[in-house]
Amino acid sequence: LIMKWSTHGDDRPDLPIELNQNRFDDMHVSQHRKAFLDYYMMGIDMGYSKEPAVYYYVMGDDAPGAPGMEWRTADTWPPFPIEETAYYLNAENALSTTAPETGAASANASFAYDPANPFPTHGGANLLLPAGPFDQREVNKDRTDYLAFASSPLTEPIEIGGPVTVPLYVSTDAPDTDFTAKLVDIFPDGREILMLDSIQRVKFRDGFEEAAPLLTSADEVVKVTVDLGHISWIFNTGHKIGLQISSSNYPRFEKNPNTGDDFPSEDNLRVAN
């Protein structure tokens, strides 16, 4: 497994990378691929059996001397025993390891999503669209169709390595809609650097084999889990852990018409609250 820092193309994101970035350029990846095939297909071991099982690049702060921005090796993925840590959405847009009080009157937040004006994509794990860890402030300004949560400034670095999921308890006055999540590293200079993003359609909250029943009331609360995938990243001291929630990320993901239909058309769009 080789987990590189880079995108598929030559995008230059809003997070400069250190000069050690090209340890696994195309040539070196090809060499490892050939050694892999020689070993498993031809029975020829040119040192492949002694190679680590995992090479991975740790992302982090671009400040000189900050932890991260380096290649590492491991025998497994995740690269070390992980301690799963829950961060909760709290009042006043706080993100913390303290769960809010059950039944608190302020334990909800809302927005309206209009598929005629979907939230625009800005970076992420794209192929043909501009890709990479872009600063989300550019698209967040003047938008009201998202919620942003942030931790307090960190007093020491926090490293994450492995899977990230975002469980949400949601309701809407629409029969169906989507929920998106973005994990961001909020730098002391204000940058909101995108780390991971993904989406979950409400009617497929129980799996993709069969759609769940469409919603019939805004009083119905259901759980959806947005799977953000895997990452290796170090939040540096003074940074904040950020989470941004919306219902669209277009055109990275097709917009949901909010009607229960699978695909949008000009005559089947409605607002979801």
C-alpha positions as protocol buffer text, in pm:
chain_id: "A"
residue {
  index: 1
  type: LEU
  ca { x: 0 y: 0 z: 0 }
}
residue {
  index: 2
  type: ILE
  ca { x: 138 y: 339 z: -105 }
}
residue {
  index: 3
  type: MET
  ca { x: -65 y: 633 z: 25 }
}
residue {
  index: 4
  type: LYS
  ca { x: 61 y: 943 z: -154 }
}
residue {
  index: 5
  type: TRP
  ca { x: -6 y: 1307 z: -71 }
}
residue {
  index: 6
  type: SER
  ca { x: -81 y: 1403 z: -428 }
}
residue {
  index: 7
  type: THR
  ca { x: -378 y: 1435 z: -658 }
}
residue {
  index: 8
  type: HIS
  ca { x: -410 y: 1260 z: -993 }
}
residue {
  index: 9
  type: GLY
  ca { x: -321 y: 1576 z: -1184 }
}
residue {
  index: 10
  type: ASP
  ca { x: -97 y: 1876 z: -1129 }
}
residue {
  index: 11
  type: ASP
  ca { x: -328 y: 2078 z: -907 }
}
residue {
  index: 12
  type: ARG
  ca { x: -157 y: 2318 z: -670 }
}
residue {
  index: 13
  type: PRO
  ca { x: -373 y: 2330 z: -359 }
}
residue {
  index: 14
  type: ASP
  ca { x: -376 y: 2586 z: -78 }
}
residue {
  index: 15
  type: LEU
  ca { x: -140 y: 2376 z: 134 }
}
residue {
  index: 16
  type: PRO
  ca { x: 222 y: 2373 z: 11 }
}
residue {
  index: 17
  type: ILE
  ca { x: 399 y: 2038 z: 37 }
}
residue {
  index: 18
  type: GLU
  ca { x: 755 y: 1983 z: 160 }
}
residue {
  index: 19
  type: LEU
  ca { x: 1040 y: 1900 z: -77 }
}
residue {
  index: 20
  type: ASN
  ca { x: 1032 y: 1535 z: 33 }
}
residue {
  index: 21
  type: GLN
  ca { x: 701 y: 1489 z: -148 }
}
residue {
  index: 22
  type: ASN
  ca { x: 837 y: 1310 z: -455 }
}
residue {
  index: 23
  type: ARG
  ca { x: 991 y: 1004 z: -289 }
}
residue {
  index: 24
  type: PHE
  ca { x: 720 y: 809 z: -471 }
}
residue {
  index: 25
  type: ASP
  ca { x: 696 y: 979 z: -806 }
}
residue {
  index: 26
  type: ASP
  ca { x: 563 y: 790 z: -1109 }
}
residue {
  index: 27
  type: MET
  ca { x: 899 y: 620 z: -1168 }
}
residue {
  index: 28
  type: HIS
  ca { x: 928 y: 485 z: -814 }
}
residue {
  index: 29
  type: VAL
  ca { x: 566 y: 371 z: -805 }
}
residue {
  index: 30
  type: SER
  ca { x: 628 y: 182 z: -1132 }
}
residue {
  index: 31
  type: GLN
  ca { x: 935 y: 16 z: -980 }
}
residue {
  index: 32
  type: HIS
  ca { x: 735 y: -102 z: -682 }
}
residue {
  index: 33
  type: ARG
  ca { x: 456 y: -223 z: -909 }
}
residue {
  index: 34
  type: LYS
  ca { x: 702 y: -426 z: -1117 }
}
residue {
  index: 35
  type: ALA
  ca { x: 865 y: -575 z: -805 }
}
residue {
  index: 36
  type: PHE
  ca { x: 518 y: -668 z: -675 }
}
residue {
  index: 37
  type: LEU
  ca { x: 424 y: -844 z: -1000 }
}
residue {
  index: 38
  type: ASP
  ca { x: 764 y: -1016 z: -1026 }
}
residue {
  index: 39
  type: TYR
  ca { x: 726 y: -1151 z: -674 }
}
residue {
  index: 40
  type: TYR
  ca { x: 365 y: -1273 z: -691 }
}
residue {
  index: 41
  type: MET
  ca { x: 334 y: -1361 z: -1060 }
}
residue {
  index: 42
  type: MET
  ca { x: 686 y: -1476 z: -1151 }
}
residue {
  index: 43
  type: GLY
  ca { x: 824 y: -1598 z: -818 }
}
residue {
  index: 44
  type: ILE
  ca { x: 1120 y: -1359 z: -848 }
}
residue {
  index: 45
  type: ASP
  ca { x: 1223 y: -1180 z: -529 }
}
residue {
  index: 46
  type: MET
  ca { x: 1446 y: -881 z: -597 }
}
residue {
  index: 47
  type: GLY
  ca { x: 1414 y: -763 z: -238 }
}
residue {
  index: 48
  type: TYR
  ca { x: 1037 y: -715 z: -245 }
}
residue {
  index: 49
  type: SER
  ca { x: 976 y: -952 z: 49 }
}
residue {
  index: 50
  type: LYS
  ca { x: 1186 y: -724 z: 270 }
}
residue {
  index: 51
  type: GLU
  ca { x: 988 y: -410 z: 180 }
}
residue {
  index: 52
  type: PRO
  ca { x: 746 y: -262 z: 435 }
}
residue {
  index: 53
  type: ALA
  ca { x: 381 y: -345 z: 369 }
}
residue {
  index: 54
  type: VAL
  ca { x: 278 y: 21 z: 383 }
}
residue {
  index: 55
  type: TYR
  ca { x: 434 y: 348 z: 274 }
}
residue {
  index: 56
  type: TYR
  ca { x: 230 y: 652 z: 371 }
}
residue {
  index: 57
  type: TYR
  ca { x: 269 y: 1028 z: 373 }
}
residue {
  index: 58
  type: VAL
  ca { x: 163 y: 1219 z: 684 }
}
residue {
  index: 59
  type: MET
  ca { x: 2 y: 1556 z: 608 }
}
residue {
  index: 60
  type: GLY
  ca { x: 14 y: 1848 z: 849 }
}
residue {
  index: 61
  type: ASP
  ca { x: 107 y: 2210 z: 907 }
}
residue {
  index: 62
  type: ASP
  ca { x: 324 y: 2373 z: 640 }
}
residue {
  index: 63
  type: ALA
  ca { x: 514 y: 2580 z: 900 }
}
residue {
  index: 64
  type: PRO
  ca { x: 886 y: 2501 z: 935 }
}
residue {
  index: 65
  type: GLY
  ca { x: 949 y: 2245 z: 1208 }
}
residue {
  index: 66
  type: ALA
  ca { x: 585 y: 2146 z: 1246 }
}
residue {
  index: 67
  type: PRO
  ca { x: 507 y: 1774 z: 1286 }
}
residue {
  index: 68
  type: GLY
  ca { x: 402 y: 1587 z: 974 }
}
residue {
  index: 69
  type: MET
  ca { x: 480 y: 1639 z: 606 }
}
residue {
  index: 70
  type: GLU
  ca { x: 691 y: 1323 z: 595 }
}
residue {
  index: 71
  type: TRP
  ca { x: 699 y: 970 z: 459 }
}
residue {
  index: 72
  type: ARG
  ca { x: 664 y: 678 z: 699 }
}
residue {
  index: 73
  type: THR
  ca { x: 642 y: 300 z: 676 }
}
residue {
  index: 74
  type: ALA
  ca { x: 426 y: 47 z: 860 }
}
residue {
  index: 75
  type: ASP
  ca { x: 341 y: -323 z: 860 }
}
residue {
  index: 76
  type: THR
  ca { x: -36 y: -267 z: 868 }
}
residue {
  index: 77
  type: TRP
  ca { x: -300 y: -3 z: 806 }
}
residue {
  index: 78
  type: PRO
  ca { x: -392 y: 181 z: 1024 }
}
residue {
  index: 79
  type: PRO
  ca { x: -22 y: 215 z: 1100 }
}
residue {
  index: 80
  type: PHE
  ca { x: -53 y: 184 z: 1478 }
}
residue {
  index: 81
  type: PRO
  ca { x: -318 y: 77 z: 1731 }
}
residue {
  index: 82
  type: ILE
  ca { x: -582 y: 350 z: 1700 }
}
residue {
  index: 83
  type: GLU
  ca { x: -788 y: 499 z: 1979 }
}
residue {
  index: 84
  type: GLU
  ca { x: -1127 y: 582 z: 1837 }
}
residue {
  index: 85
  type: THR
  ca { x: -1228 y: 924 z: 1967 }
}
residue {
  index: 86
  type: ALA
  ca { x: -1576 y: 1077 z: 1939 }
}
residue {
  index: 87
  type: TYR
  ca { x: -1620 y: 1449 z: 1884 }
}
residue {
  index: 88
  type: TYR
  ca { x: -1968 y: 1589 z: 1943 }
}
residue {
  index: 89
  type: LEU
  ca { x: -2153 y: 1881 z: 1790 }
}
residue {
  index: 90
  type: ASN
  ca { x: -2238 y: 2124 z: 2068 }
}
residue {
  index: 91
  type: ALA
  ca { x: -2417 y: 2454 z: 2107 }
}
residue {
  index: 92
  type: GLU
  ca { x: -2254 y: 2767 z: 1967 }
}
residue {
  index: 93
  type: ASN
  ca { x: -2098 y: 2560 z: 1687 }
}
residue {
  index: 94
  type: ALA
  ca { x: -1850 y: 2391 z: 1917 }
}
residue {
  index: 95
  type: LEU
  ca { x: -1684 y: 2057 z: 1842 }
}
residue {
  index: 96
  type: SER
  ca { x: -1558 y: 1875 z: 2150 }
}
residue {
  index: 97
  type: THR
  ca { x: -1512 y: 1539 z: 2317 }
}
residue {
  index: 98
  type: THR
  ca { x: -1785 y: 1635 z: 2568 }
}
residue {
  index: 99
  type: ALA
  ca { x: -2132 y: 1514 z: 2474 }
}
residue {
  index: 100
  type: PRO
  ca { x: -2411 y: 1772 z: 2495 }
}
residue {
  index: 101
  type: GLU
  ca { x: -2674 y: 1730 z: 2760 }
}
residue {
  index: 102
  type: THR
  ca { x: -2954 y: 1498 z: 2648 }
}
residue {
  index: 103
  type: GLY
  ca { x: -3267 y: 1688 z: 2556 }
}
residue {
  index: 104
  type: ALA
  ca { x: -3102 y: 2028 z: 2569 }
}
residue {
  index: 105
  type: ALA
  ca { x: -3323 y: 2290 z: 2406 }
}
residue {
  index: 106
  type: SER
  ca { x: -3032 y: 2419 z: 2201 }
}
residue {
  index: 107
  type: ALA
  ca { x: -2930 y: 2076 z: 2073 }
}
residue {
  index: 108
  type: ASN
  ca { x: -3027 y: 2139 z: 1713 }
}
residue {
  index: 109
  type: ALA
  ca { x: -2911 y: 2347 z: 1418 }
}
residue {
  index: 110
  type: SER
  ca { x: -3074 y: 2400 z: 1081 }
}
residue {
  index: 111
  type: PHE
  ca { x: -3026 y: 2526 z: 727 }
}
residue {
  index: 112
  type: ALA
  ca { x: -3211 y: 2520 z: 395 }
}
residue {
  index: 113
  type: TYR
  ca { x: -3076 y: 2340 z: 88 }
}
residue {
  index: 114
  type: ASP
  ca { x: -3193 y: 2450 z: -256 }
}
residue {
  index: 115
  type: PRO
  ca { x: -3086 y: 2215 z: -539 }
}
residue {
  index: 116
  type: ALA
  ca { x: -3128 y: 2505 z: -780 }
}
residue {
  index: 117
  type: ASN
  ca { x: -2833 y: 2666 z: -600 }
}
residue {
  index: 118
  type: PRO
  ca { x: -2618 y: 2377 z: -472 }
}
residue {
  index: 119
  type: PHE
  ca { x: -2312 y: 2426 z: -254 }
}
residue {
  index: 120
  type: PRO
  ca { x: -2010 y: 2443 z: -489 }
}
residue {
  index: 121
  type: THR
  ca { x: -1724 y: 2194 z: -488 }
}
residue {
  index: 122
  type: HIS
  ca { x: -1382 y: 2335 z: -397 }
}
residue {
  index: 123
  type: GLY
  ca { x: -1112 y: 2070 z: -394 }
}
residue {
  index: 124
  type: GLY
  ca { x: -1131 y: 1718 z: -257 }
}
residue {
  index: 125
  type: ALA
  ca { x: -1059 y: 1374 z: -402 }
}
residue {
  index: 126
  type: ASN
  ca { x: -1157 y: 1463 z: -757 }
}
residue {
  index: 127
  type: LEU
  ca { x: -1027 y: 1335 z: -1089 }
}
residue {
  index: 128
  type: LEU
  ca { x: -1101 y: 1597 z: -1355 }
}
residue {
  index: 129
  type: LEU
  ca { x: -1220 y: 1875 z: -1124 }
}
residue {
  index: 130
  type: PRO
  ca { x: -955 y: 2080 z: -939 }
}
residue {
  index: 131
  type: ALA
  ca { x: -845 y: 1853 z: -656 }
}
residue {
  index: 132
  type: GLY
  ca { x: -663 y: 1864 z: -327 }
}
residue {
  index: 133
  type: PRO
  ca { x: -667 y: 2034 z: 14 }
}
residue {
  index: 134
  type: PHE
  ca { x: -820 y: 2370 z: -83 }
}
residue {
  index: 135
  type: ASP
  ca { x: -909 y: 2653 z: 154 }
}
residue {
  index: 136
  type: GLN
  ca { x: -1287 y: 2636 z: 200 }
}
residue {
  index: 137
  type: ARG
  ca { x: -1326 y: 3002 z: 294 }
}
residue {
  index: 138
  type: GLU
  ca { x: -1350 y: 3086 z: -76 }
}
residue {
  index: 139
  type: VAL
  ca { x: -1677 y: 2897 z: -119 }
}
residue {
  index: 140
  type: ASN
  ca { x: -1813 y: 2938 z: 233 }
}
residue {
  index: 141
  type: LYS
  ca { x: -1843 y: 3314 z: 215 }
}
residue {
  index: 142
  type: ASP
  ca { x: -2195 y: 3442 z: 155 }
}
residue {
  index: 143
  type: ARG
  ca { x: -2342 y: 3089 z: 185 }
}
residue {
  index: 144
  type: THR
  ca { x: -2613 y: 3015 z: 439 }
}
residue {
  index: 145
  type: ASP
  ca { x: -2672 y: 2650 z: 345 }
}
residue {
  index: 146
  type: TYR
  ca { x: -2409 y: 2494 z: 568 }
}
residue {
  index: 147
  type: LEU
  ca { x: -2315 y: 2453 z: 934 }
}
residue {
  index: 148
  type: ALA
  ca { x: -1960 y: 2492 z: 1062 }
}
residue {
  index: 149
  type: PHE
  ca { x: -1830 y: 2347 z: 1388 }
}
residue {
  index: 150
  type: ALA
  ca { x: -1481 y: 2386 z: 1535 }
}
residue {
  index: 151
  type: SER
  ca { x: -1285 y: 2269 z: 1836 }
}
residue {
  index: 152
  type: SER
  ca { x: -1096 y: 2501 z: 2066 }
}
residue {
  index: 153
  type: PRO
  ca { x: -734 y: 2572 z: 1961 }
}
residue {
  index: 154
  type: LEU
  ca { x: -528 y: 2261 z: 2035 }
}
residue {
  index: 155
  type: THR
  ca { x: -277 y: 2280 z: 2318 }
}
residue {
  index: 156
  type: GLU
  ca { x: -70 y: 1997 z: 2166 }
}
residue {
  index: 157
  type: PRO
  ca { x: -59 y: 1819 z: 1828 }
}
residue {
  index: 158
  type: ILE
  ca { x: -319 y: 1551 z: 1755 }
}
residue {
  index: 159
  type: GLU
  ca { x: -240 y: 1280 z: 1500 }
}
residue {
  index: 160
  type: ILE
  ca { x: -509 y: 1082 z: 1322 }
}
residue {
  index: 161
  type: GLY
  ca { x: -440 y: 775 z: 1112 }
}
residue {
  index: 162
  type: GLY
  ca { x: -718 y: 558 z: 974 }
}
residue {
  index: 163
  type: PRO
  ca { x: -1092 y: 588 z: 909 }
}
residue {
  index: 164
  type: VAL
  ca { x: -1314 y: 889 z: 984 }
}
residue {
  index: 165
  type: THR
  ca { x: -1694 y: 870 z: 1000 }
}
residue {
  index: 166
  type: VAL
  ca { x: -1957 y: 1136 z: 1075 }
}
residue {
  index: 167
  type: PRO
  ca { x: -2281 y: 1004 z: 1232 }
}
residue {
  index: 168
  type: LEU
  ca { x: -2560 y: 1263 z: 1215 }
}
residue {
  index: 169
  type: TYR
  ca { x: -2912 y: 1265 z: 1355 }
}
residue {
  index: 170
  type: VAL
  ca { x: -3119 y: 1456 z: 1102 }
}
residue {
  index: 171
  type: SER
  ca { x: -3469 y: 1558 z: 1006 }
}
residue {
  index: 172
  type: THR
  ca { x: -3613 y: 1736 z: 704 }
}
residue {
  index: 173
  type: ASP
  ca { x: -3947 y: 1845 z: 562 }
}
residue {
  index: 174
  type: ALA
  ca { x: -3854 y: 1681 z: 229 }
}
residue {
  index: 175
  type: PRO
  ca { x: -3917 y: 1314 z: 142 }
}
residue {
  index: 176
  type: ASP
  ca { x: -3544 y: 1267 z: 83 }
}
residue {
  index: 177
  type: THR
  ca { x: -3223 y: 1470 z: 76 }
}
residue {
  index: 178
  type: ASP
  ca { x: -2847 y: 1436 z: 113 }
}
residue {
  index: 179
  type: PHE
  ca { x: -2605 y: 1530 z: 390 }
}
residue {
  index: 180
  type: THR
  ca { x: -2242 y: 1616 z: 325 }
}
residue {
  index: 181
  type: ALA
  ca { x: -1951 y: 1640 z: 565 }
}
residue {
  index: 182
  type: LYS
  ca { x: -1611 y: 1802 z: 533 }
}
residue {
  index: 183
  type: LEU
  ca { x: -1327 y: 1751 z: 780 }
}
residue {
  index: 184
  type: VAL
  ca { x: -1106 y: 2061 z: 778 }
}
residue {
  index: 185
  type: ASP
  ca { x: -787 y: 2173 z: 949 }
}
residue {
  index: 186
  type: ILE
  ca { x: -837 y: 2531 z: 1066 }
}
residue {
  index: 187
  type: PHE
  ca { x: -497 y: 2702 z: 1070 }
}
residue {
  index: 188
  type: PRO
  ca { x: -408 y: 2989 z: 1305 }
}
residue {
  index: 189
  type: ASP
  ca { x: -395 y: 3218 z: 998 }
}
residue {
  index: 190
  type: GLY
  ca { x: -761 y: 3138 z: 926 }
}
residue {
  index: 191
  type: ARG
  ca { x: -721 y: 2886 z: 643 }
}
residue {
  index: 192
  type: GLU
  ca { x: -985 y: 2611 z: 645 }
}
residue {
  index: 193
  type: ILE
  ca { x: -794 y: 2336 z: 466 }
}
residue {
  index: 194
  type: LEU
  ca { x: -1008 y: 2053 z: 332 }
}
residue {
  index: 195
  type: MET
  ca { x: -892 y: 1711 z: 445 }
}
residue {
  index: 196
  type: LEU
  ca { x: -1178 y: 1472 z: 366 }
}
residue {
  index: 197
  type: ASP
  ca { x: -1529 y: 1509 z: 227 }
}
residue {
  index: 198
  type: SER
  ca { x: -1815 y: 1280 z: 131 }
}
residue {
  index: 199
  type: ILE
  ca { x: -2193 y: 1250 z: 115 }
}
residue {
  index: 200
  type: GLN
  ca { x: -2481 y: 1027 z: 228 }
}
residue {
  index: 201
  type: ARG
  ca { x: -2830 y: 1008 z: 80 }
}
residue {
  index: 202
  type: VAL
  ca { x: -3098 y: 978 z: 347 }
}
residue {
  index: 203
  type: LYS
  ca { x: -3301 y: 709 z: 172 }
}
residue {
  index: 204
  type: PHE
  ca { x: -2989 y: 489 z: 153 }
}
residue {
  index: 205
  type: ARG
  ca { x: -2908 y: 535 z: 522 }
}
residue {
  index: 206
  type: ASP
  ca { x: -2958 y: 160 z: 584 }
}
residue {
  index: 207
  type: GLY
  ca { x: -2754 y: 45 z: 283 }
}
residue {
  index: 208
  type: PHE
  ca { x: -2765 y: 51 z: -94 }
}
residue {
  index: 209
  type: GLU
  ca { x: -2938 y: -281 z: -157 }
}
residue {
  index: 210
  type: GLU
  ca { x: -3280 y: -130 z: -98 }
}
residue {
  index: 211
  type: ALA
  ca { x: -3396 y: 225 z: -31 }
}
residue {
  index: 212
  type: ALA
  ca { x: -3545 y: 301 z: 309 }
}
residue {
  index: 213
  type: PRO
  ca { x: -3898 y: 444 z: 318 }
}
residue {
  index: 214
  type: LEU
  ca { x: -3920 y: 810 z: 224 }
}
residue {
  index: 215
  type: LEU
  ca { x: -3966 y: 1056 z: 508 }
}
residue {
  index: 216
  type: THR
  ca { x: -4316 y: 1180 z: 576 }
}
residue {
  index: 217
  type: SER
  ca { x: -4268 y: 1445 z: 845 }
}
residue {
  index: 218
  type: ALA
  ca { x: -4009 y: 1692 z: 970 }
}
residue {
  index: 219
  type: ASP
  ca { x: -4068 y: 1540 z: 1314 }
}
residue {
  index: 220
  type: GLU
  ca { x: -3903 y: 1214 z: 1204 }
}
residue {
  index: 221
  type: VAL
  ca { x: -3539 y: 1197 z: 1314 }
}
residue {
  index: 222
  type: VAL
  ca { x: -3313 y: 941 z: 1145 }
}
residue {
  index: 223
  type: LYS
  ca { x: -2945 y: 857 z: 1169 }
}
residue {
  index: 224
  type: VAL
  ca { x: -2718 y: 888 z: 867 }
}
residue {
  index: 225
  type: THR
  ca { x: -2345 y: 814 z: 868 }
}
residue {
  index: 226
  type: VAL
  ca { x: -2113 y: 992 z: 626 }
}
residue {
  index: 227
  type: ASP
  ca { x: -1807 y: 774 z: 558 }
}
residue {
  index: 228
  type: LEU
  ca { x: -1514 y: 1009 z: 493 }
}
residue {
  index: 229
  type: GLY
  ca { x: -1261 y: 732 z: 424 }
}
residue {
  index: 230
  type: HIS
  ca { x: -903 y: 713 z: 553 }
}
residue {
  index: 231
  type: ILE
  ca { x: -632 y: 968 z: 615 }
}
residue {
  index: 232
  type: SER
  ca { x: -300 y: 1034 z: 791 }
}
residue {
  index: 233
  type: TRP
  ca { x: -283 y: 1389 z: 927 }
}
residue {
  index: 234
  type: ILE
  ca { x: -141 y: 1583 z: 1223 }
}
residue {
  index: 235
  type: PHE
  ca { x: -330 y: 1883 z: 1359 }
}
residue {
  index: 236
  type: ASN
  ca { x: -59 y: 2110 z: 1496 }
}
residue {
  index: 237
  type: THR
  ca { x: -67 y: 2305 z: 1823 }
}
residue {
  index: 238
  type: GLY
  ca { x: -290 y: 2612 z: 1791 }
}
residue {
  index: 239
  type: HIS
  ca { x: -496 y: 2460 z: 1509 }
}
residue {
  index: 240
  type: LYS
  ca { x: -865 y: 2374 z: 1533 }
}
residue {
  index: 241
  type: ILE
  ca { x: -1044 y: 2059 z: 1418 }
}
residue {
  index: 242
  type: GLY
  ca { x: -1329 y: 2168 z: 1192 }
}
residue {
  index: 243
  type: LEU
  ca { x: -1641 y: 1995 z: 1061 }
}
residue {
  index: 244
  type: GLN
  ca { x: -1867 y: 2148 z: 797 }
}
residue {
  index: 245
  type: ILE
  ca { x: -2211 y: 2006 z: 722 }
}
residue {
  index: 246
  type: SER
  ca { x: -2430 y: 2078 z: 420 }
}
residue {
  index: 247
  type: SER
  ca { x: -2654 y: 1890 z: 177 }
}
residue {
  index: 248
  type: SER
  ca { x: -2470 y: 1936 z: -151 }
}
residue {
  index: 249
  type: ASN
  ca { x: -2117 y: 1944 z: -291 }
}
residue {
  index: 250
  type: TYR
  ca { x: -2170 y: 2002 z: -661 }
}
residue {
  index: 251
  type: PRO
  ca { x: -2050 y: 1895 z: -915 }
}
residue {
  index: 252
  type: ARG
  ca { x: -1834 y: 1648 z: -718 }
}
residue {
  index: 253
  type: PHE
  ca { x: -2164 y: 1484 z: -623 }
}
residue {
  index: 254
  type: GLU
  ca { x: -2491 y: 1506 z: -814 }
}
residue {
  index: 255
  type: LYS
  ca { x: -2746 y: 1726 z: -642 }
}
residue {
  index: 256
  type: ASN
  ca { x: -3046 y: 1567 z: -473 }
}
residue {
  index: 257
  type: PRO
  ca { x: -3381 y: 1705 z: -598 }
}
residue {
  index: 258
  type: ASN
  ca { x: -3528 y: 1651 z: -246 }
}
residue {
  index: 259
  type: THR
  ca { x: -3836 y: 1479 z: -392 }
}
residue {
  index: 260
  type: GLY
  ca { x: -3736 y: 1115 z: -350 }
}
residue {
  index: 261
  type: ASP
  ca { x: -3635 y: 1089 z: -718 }
}
residue {
  index: 262
  type: ASP
  ca { x: -3294 y: 946 z: -791 }
}
residue {
  index: 263
  type: PHE
  ca { x: -3185 y: 1223 z: -1029 }
}
residue {
  index: 264
  type: PRO
  ca { x: -3268 y: 1592 z: -1067 }
}
residue {
  index: 265
  type: SER
  ca { x: -3446 y: 1753 z: -1359 }
}
residue {
  index: 266
  type: GLU
  ca { x: -3570 y: 2106 z: -1418 }
}
residue {
  index: 267
  type: ASP
  ca { x: -3925 y: 2026 z: -1305 }
}
residue {
  index: 268
  type: ASN
  ca { x: -3864 y: 1814 z: -992 }
}
residue {
  index: 269
  type: LEU
  ca { x: -3661 y: 2038 z: -760 }
}
residue {
  index: 270
  type: ARG
  ca { x: -3773 y: 2155 z: -417 }
}
residue {
  index: 271
  type: VAL
  ca { x: -3608 y: 2312 z: -114 }
}
residue {
  index: 272
  type: ALA
  ca { x: -3531 y: 2092 z: 188 }
}
residue {
  index: 273
  type: ASN
  ca { x: -3525 y: 2245 z: 534 }
}
